[in-house]
Structure formats: C-alpha cells, structure tokens
Amino acid sequence: MEVMKGSLEWINRCKLFILDIDGTFYLSGKPFNGSKLFYETLLKTGRKLVFLTNNSNRSINSYLEEFRELGFELTREQIVTAGIATAEYLFEEFGPKRVYVVGTEEIKDEFRRVGHILVEDEPEIVVVTFDLTLTYEKIKKATIFVSRGALFVVTNPDLNCPSIDGPLPDAGAIASVIRKASGVYPNIVFGKPEPKLIDMIIRRHALSPNETCVVGDRIYTDILAGIRSGTFTVLVLTGEATAEDGLHGPVKPHLIVQDIGILAKFIS
C-alpha cells in the first residue's frame, strides 16, 4: 500500500464516500473480501455511501435487487448510473426528443420512463451505451443517423468493462467504431471523468468537496472525476489500475490501497 502525505488525516474528515462498483466493490457481481467490512464501517461511523457507476446498461432497480441478494440494503438515492443520468440530463436540456438508443431493453425502458420518444428511424439524438445486445444493425443505424446530423451522445467514455472473463467492450469502444465509420465526433460524453455526476451527488447531500471521498479502480475515470470535482481520491488495486499507474502516471490519487477492506481500517 502507498500513502500520500496527509491522506489519513483527510480521510477521516470525509462524510460522504462515492464508490465505483465493478472493479471496486465487486467483480462481475462477486463482492471483494473487504467489501462487507467497508460497508459496515461506514454504517457504524455514520458516513454516507453512494455508488456511482459508468455502467449504462442497467436500471437502478436491478442494482438494488442485486445488492439485496448480496446482503447489502441500499436505497434508490444510493445508486447513480451514467446511463440514467444521461437520460435525465438530455430531457432537462432538450425536452422530449426522438431518440435512438444503442442499448439494452432495460436501459431503453429508463429513457422512456424519463419521457424520451424512442425511435428506430429519423432520430434527433443518438445515444450510445454499454450494450450487451449489440449488433451490426445497431452500429449501422447509429452511424447513418449521426452522419445525417443527429446529436451524438455517449453515456460514458470507458473503452472496456472489467469482468471475470476479461475486459468487455464498453460504450467508449462502441462509440469509437461509430465515430470512425461516420467521421463524426460525439457532441456529448457523459459519465466519469466528467465532474457533473459527482457535483450533483455532493449537492444532494448538502456537503462540500473537501468532505467527500471518491473511490475507484480506474485513474482516467474515477480518480480524474474526483480530482476535477475537488474531492479526496482513493485508488484501489482490485480492478484496472496498478500501483505503478497511480504513483507515476499524470493523474495521481491521494491514496492507494489494495482494496476497500484496507481502506476501512483507516476510517474511524
């Protein structure tokens, strides 16, 4: 474990912990050994926990059910996803528009719930998500639509999503294919490392960035988002990044630990 100067003093000033899910709290639905200890430590010390994920193919209810089955009771307010936040942001900014979603039926239902009009032709907006049901037909349609002038939106910039089997192509990789085929760059990329979601969570809890800690396994999304929002940042080594990345890369977390179970031992 590596500790940057002043990190341990700062961490106990944090009242809100914003955690990534895959690669940080669990991997492919299996919690890491220290996850229960971390969860119980925050409960015992009266701190707030919010999960923030760039995963854009699932509903909040599916996460709540999954966590409940794993033994963790959460509320809707404790789950924030890039996919649903994108749907809400687009509706707030543009109102009800004709939208073509490259995504699962589950995330499409969330877009409908927000108030969008989902279409298969002549959309005003194309939204690319982490689509586990991706087909060539979807890529073809999205490419044609953005080349004709539809707003090109990507829910999150991640190139891959960690899994037990290995990395899976994520929204950033899918969007890259469409960008290269169409020659059109995305107009909006949501999710981490953009600070919008973290800023929103902090405001909801009436706290400040220096009372907030962002924890994640990816430097270019989780850690960078926290730094851009002015929060304390912790890199865990249970996902994508290595200690070498955190120590010698251009973006440096305030603290590096093996897992969130180790982090829990410093919270009192």
Coordinates of C-alpha atoms in Angstrom, one line a residue, residues 24-253:
T24 CA -14.0 -1.6 -6.8
F25 CA -16.9 -3.1 -4.7
Y26 CA -17.2 -6.3 -6.6
L27 CA -16.2 -8.0 -9.9
S28 CA -18.9 -9.4 -12.1
G29 CA -21.4 -9.5 -9.1
K30 CA -19.0 -11.1 -6.6
P31 CA -18.0 -8.8 -3.7
F32 CA -14.4 -8.5 -2.8
N33 CA -13.3 -9.8 0.6
G34 CA -13.2 -6.4 2.1
S35 CA -16.4 -5.0 0.8
K36 CA -18.6 -6.1 3.7
L37 CA -16.2 -4.6 6.2
F38 CA -16.2 -1.3 4.3
Y39 CA -20.0 -1.2 4.1
E40 CA -20.3 -1.9 7.8
T41 CA -17.6 0.6 8.8
L42 CA -19.5 3.4 7.0
L43 CA -22.8 2.4 8.7
K44 CA -21.1 2.2 12.1
T45 CA -19.4 5.6 11.8
G46 CA -22.4 7.4 10.4
R47 CA -21.0 8.1 7.0
K48 CA -22.9 8.3 3.7
L49 CA -22.3 5.9 0.9
V50 CA -23.3 6.4 -2.8
F51 CA -22.4 4.1 -5.6
L52 CA -21.6 5.9 -8.9
T53 CA -21.1 3.7 -11.9
N54 CA -20.4 4.4 -15.6
N55 CA -22.3 1.2 -16.4
S56 CA -25.1 2.3 -18.7
N57 CA -27.0 -0.9 -19.5
R58 CA -28.9 -1.5 -16.2
S59 CA -31.8 0.1 -14.2
I60 CA -31.5 1.2 -10.6
N61 CA -34.0 -1.4 -9.5
S62 CA -31.8 -4.2 -10.9
Y63 CA -28.8 -2.9 -8.9
L64 CA -30.9 -2.6 -5.7
E65 CA -32.1 -6.2 -6.2
E66 CA -28.6 -7.4 -6.8
F67 CA -27.2 -5.7 -3.8
R68 CA -30.0 -7.0 -1.6
E69 CA -29.3 -10.6 -2.7
L70 CA -25.6 -10.0 -1.8
G71 CA -26.7 -8.8 1.7
F72 CA -26.4 -5.1 1.2
E73 CA -29.5 -3.0 1.8
L74 CA -29.5 0.3 -0.3
T75 CA -32.0 3.0 -1.3
R76 CA -32.5 4.4 -4.8
E77 CA -30.7 7.5 -3.8
Q78 CA -27.5 5.4 -3.2
I79 CA -27.3 4.3 -6.8
V80 CA -26.3 6.7 -9.6
T81 CA -25.7 5.4 -13.1
A82 CA -24.3 7.2 -16.1
G83 CA -27.0 5.8 -18.4
I84 CA -29.9 7.0 -16.3
A85 CA -28.2 10.3 -15.5
T86 CA -27.7 10.9 -19.3
A87 CA -31.4 10.3 -19.9
E88 CA -32.4 12.8 -17.3
Y89 CA -29.8 15.4 -18.4
L90 CA -30.9 15.2 -22.1
F91 CA -34.6 15.6 -21.1
E92 CA -33.8 18.6 -18.8
E93 CA -31.7 20.2 -21.6
F94 CA -33.8 19.4 -24.7
G95 CA -37.2 18.1 -23.5
P96 CA -38.9 15.2 -25.2
K97 CA -36.9 14.3 -28.4
R98 CA -36.8 11.5 -30.9
V99 CA -34.0 9.3 -29.6
Y100 CA -32.3 6.2 -31.0
V101 CA -30.6 4.3 -28.2
V102 CA -27.8 1.8 -28.8
G103 CA -28.5 -0.2 -25.7
T104 CA -30.3 -3.0 -23.9
E105 CA -34.1 -3.1 -23.4
E106 CA -33.6 -2.4 -19.7
I107 CA -31.9 1.0 -20.4
K108 CA -34.3 1.8 -23.1
D109 CA -37.1 1.5 -20.6
E110 CA -35.3 4.0 -18.4
F111 CA -35.2 6.5 -21.3
R112 CA -38.9 6.0 -21.9
R113 CA -39.6 6.5 -18.2
V114 CA -37.8 9.8 -18.2
G115 CA -40.0 11.0 -21.1
H116 CA -38.0 10.4 -24.3
I117 CA -39.6 9.2 -27.5
L118 CA -37.6 6.1 -28.7
V119 CA -37.5 5.6 -32.4
E120 CA -35.8 3.3 -35.0
D121 CA -35.6 6.0 -37.7
E122 CA -35.1 9.7 -38.1
P123 CA -33.9 10.4 -34.6
E124 CA -32.9 13.8 -33.3
I125 CA -30.5 12.2 -30.8
V126 CA -28.4 9.0 -30.9
V127 CA -27.3 7.7 -27.5
V128 CA -24.6 5.1 -27.3
T129 CA -24.5 3.0 -24.1
F130 CA -22.7 -0.2 -22.8
D131 CA -24.8 -2.5 -25.0
L132 CA -24.6 -6.2 -24.2
T133 CA -27.0 -6.9 -27.0
L134 CA -25.0 -5.0 -29.6
T135 CA -25.5 -6.0 -33.3
Y136 CA -24.1 -4.8 -36.6
E137 CA -27.5 -3.4 -37.5
K138 CA -27.4 -1.1 -34.4
I139 CA -24.0 0.2 -35.3
K140 CA -25.0 0.7 -38.9
K141 CA -28.1 2.7 -38.0
A142 CA -26.3 4.9 -35.4
T143 CA -23.5 5.6 -38.0
I144 CA -26.0 6.7 -40.6
F145 CA -28.1 8.8 -38.1
V146 CA -25.1 10.8 -36.8
S147 CA -23.7 11.3 -40.3
R148 CA -27.1 12.9 -41.2
G149 CA -26.9 15.3 -38.3
A150 CA -28.4 13.6 -35.2
L151 CA -26.8 14.7 -31.9
F152 CA -24.2 12.1 -31.0
V153 CA -24.2 11.3 -27.3
V154 CA -22.2 8.7 -25.4
T155 CA -23.1 7.8 -21.8
N156 CA -19.6 7.1 -20.7
P157 CA -16.1 7.1 -22.2
D158 CA -14.9 3.7 -20.9
L159 CA -13.3 1.5 -23.5
N160 CA -13.9 -1.6 -21.6
C161 CA -15.7 -3.0 -18.6
P162 CA -13.8 -5.5 -16.3
S163 CA -15.2 -9.0 -15.8
I164 CA -14.1 -12.3 -14.5
D165 CA -13.5 -13.5 -18.1
G166 CA -11.6 -10.4 -19.1
P167 CA -12.3 -6.9 -20.4
L168 CA -15.6 -6.4 -22.3
P169 CA -16.1 -3.6 -25.0
D170 CA -17.9 -0.7 -23.3
A171 CA -19.7 2.4 -24.5
G172 CA -16.4 4.2 -25.4
A173 CA -15.3 1.4 -27.7
I174 CA -18.7 1.1 -29.4
A175 CA -18.8 4.9 -29.9
S176 CA -15.3 4.8 -31.3
V177 CA -16.5 2.4 -34.1
I178 CA -19.3 4.8 -35.0
R179 CA -17.1 7.8 -34.9
K180 CA -14.5 6.2 -37.2
A181 CA -17.2 5.0 -39.6
S182 CA -19.1 8.2 -39.7
G183 CA -16.3 10.7 -39.3
V184 CA -18.4 12.5 -36.7
Y185 CA -17.1 13.0 -33.1
P186 CA -19.5 12.8 -30.1
N187 CA -21.2 16.0 -29.2
I188 CA -21.7 15.0 -25.5
V189 CA -19.8 12.4 -23.5
F190 CA -21.4 11.8 -20.1
G191 CA -20.2 9.8 -17.0
K192 CA -16.9 9.9 -15.3
P193 CA -14.4 11.6 -15.6
E194 CA -16.9 14.5 -16.2
P195 CA -17.5 16.0 -12.8
K196 CA -21.2 16.6 -13.3
L197 CA -22.4 13.5 -11.5
I198 CA -20.1 13.9 -8.5
D199 CA -21.0 17.5 -8.2
M200 CA -24.7 16.5 -8.3
I201 CA -24.3 13.9 -5.5
I202 CA -22.4 16.3 -3.3
R203 CA -25.1 18.9 -3.7
R204 CA -27.8 16.4 -2.9
H205 CA -26.2 15.6 0.5
A206 CA -25.5 19.3 1.3
L207 CA -21.8 18.7 1.7
S208 CA -18.6 20.1 0.2
P209 CA -16.0 18.5 -2.0
N210 CA -13.5 18.5 0.9
E211 CA -15.9 16.4 2.9
T212 CA -16.2 13.8 0.1
C213 CA -14.1 10.9 -1.0
V214 CA -14.2 9.2 -4.4
V215 CA -13.0 5.6 -4.5
G216 CA -12.4 3.7 -7.7
D217 CA -10.1 1.3 -9.7
R218 CA -9.7 3.5 -12.8
I219 CA -7.5 6.5 -12.9
Y220 CA -8.8 8.1 -16.1
T221 CA -12.5 7.9 -15.0
D222 CA -12.9 7.5 -11.2
I223 CA -9.8 9.3 -9.9
L224 CA -9.8 12.1 -12.6
A225 CA -13.5 12.8 -11.9
G226 CA -12.8 13.2 -8.2
I227 CA -9.9 15.5 -8.8
R228 CA -12.0 17.6 -11.2
S229 CA -14.6 17.9 -8.5
G230 CA -12.1 18.8 -5.8
T231 CA -12.7 15.7 -3.7
F232 CA -10.3 13.4 -1.9
T233 CA -9.5 10.3 -4.1
V234 CA -8.6 6.7 -3.3
L235 CA -7.3 4.3 -5.9
V236 CA -7.9 0.6 -5.2
L237 CA -5.9 -2.1 -7.0
T238 CA -8.8 -4.6 -7.4
G239 CA -9.6 -3.5 -11.0
E240 CA -7.9 -1.9 -13.9
A241 CA -5.1 0.3 -12.5
T242 CA -1.8 -0.8 -10.9
A243 CA 0.1 0.9 -8.1
E244 CA 2.7 1.9 -10.7
D245 CA -0.1 3.7 -12.7
G246 CA -1.1 5.7 -9.6
L247 CA 2.4 6.6 -8.5
H248 CA 3.9 7.6 -11.8
G249 CA 1.0 8.5 -14.1
P250 CA 0.0 12.0 -14.9
V251 CA -3.1 11.7 -12.6
K252 CA -2.2 10.9 -9.0
P253 CA -4.7 9.8 -6.4

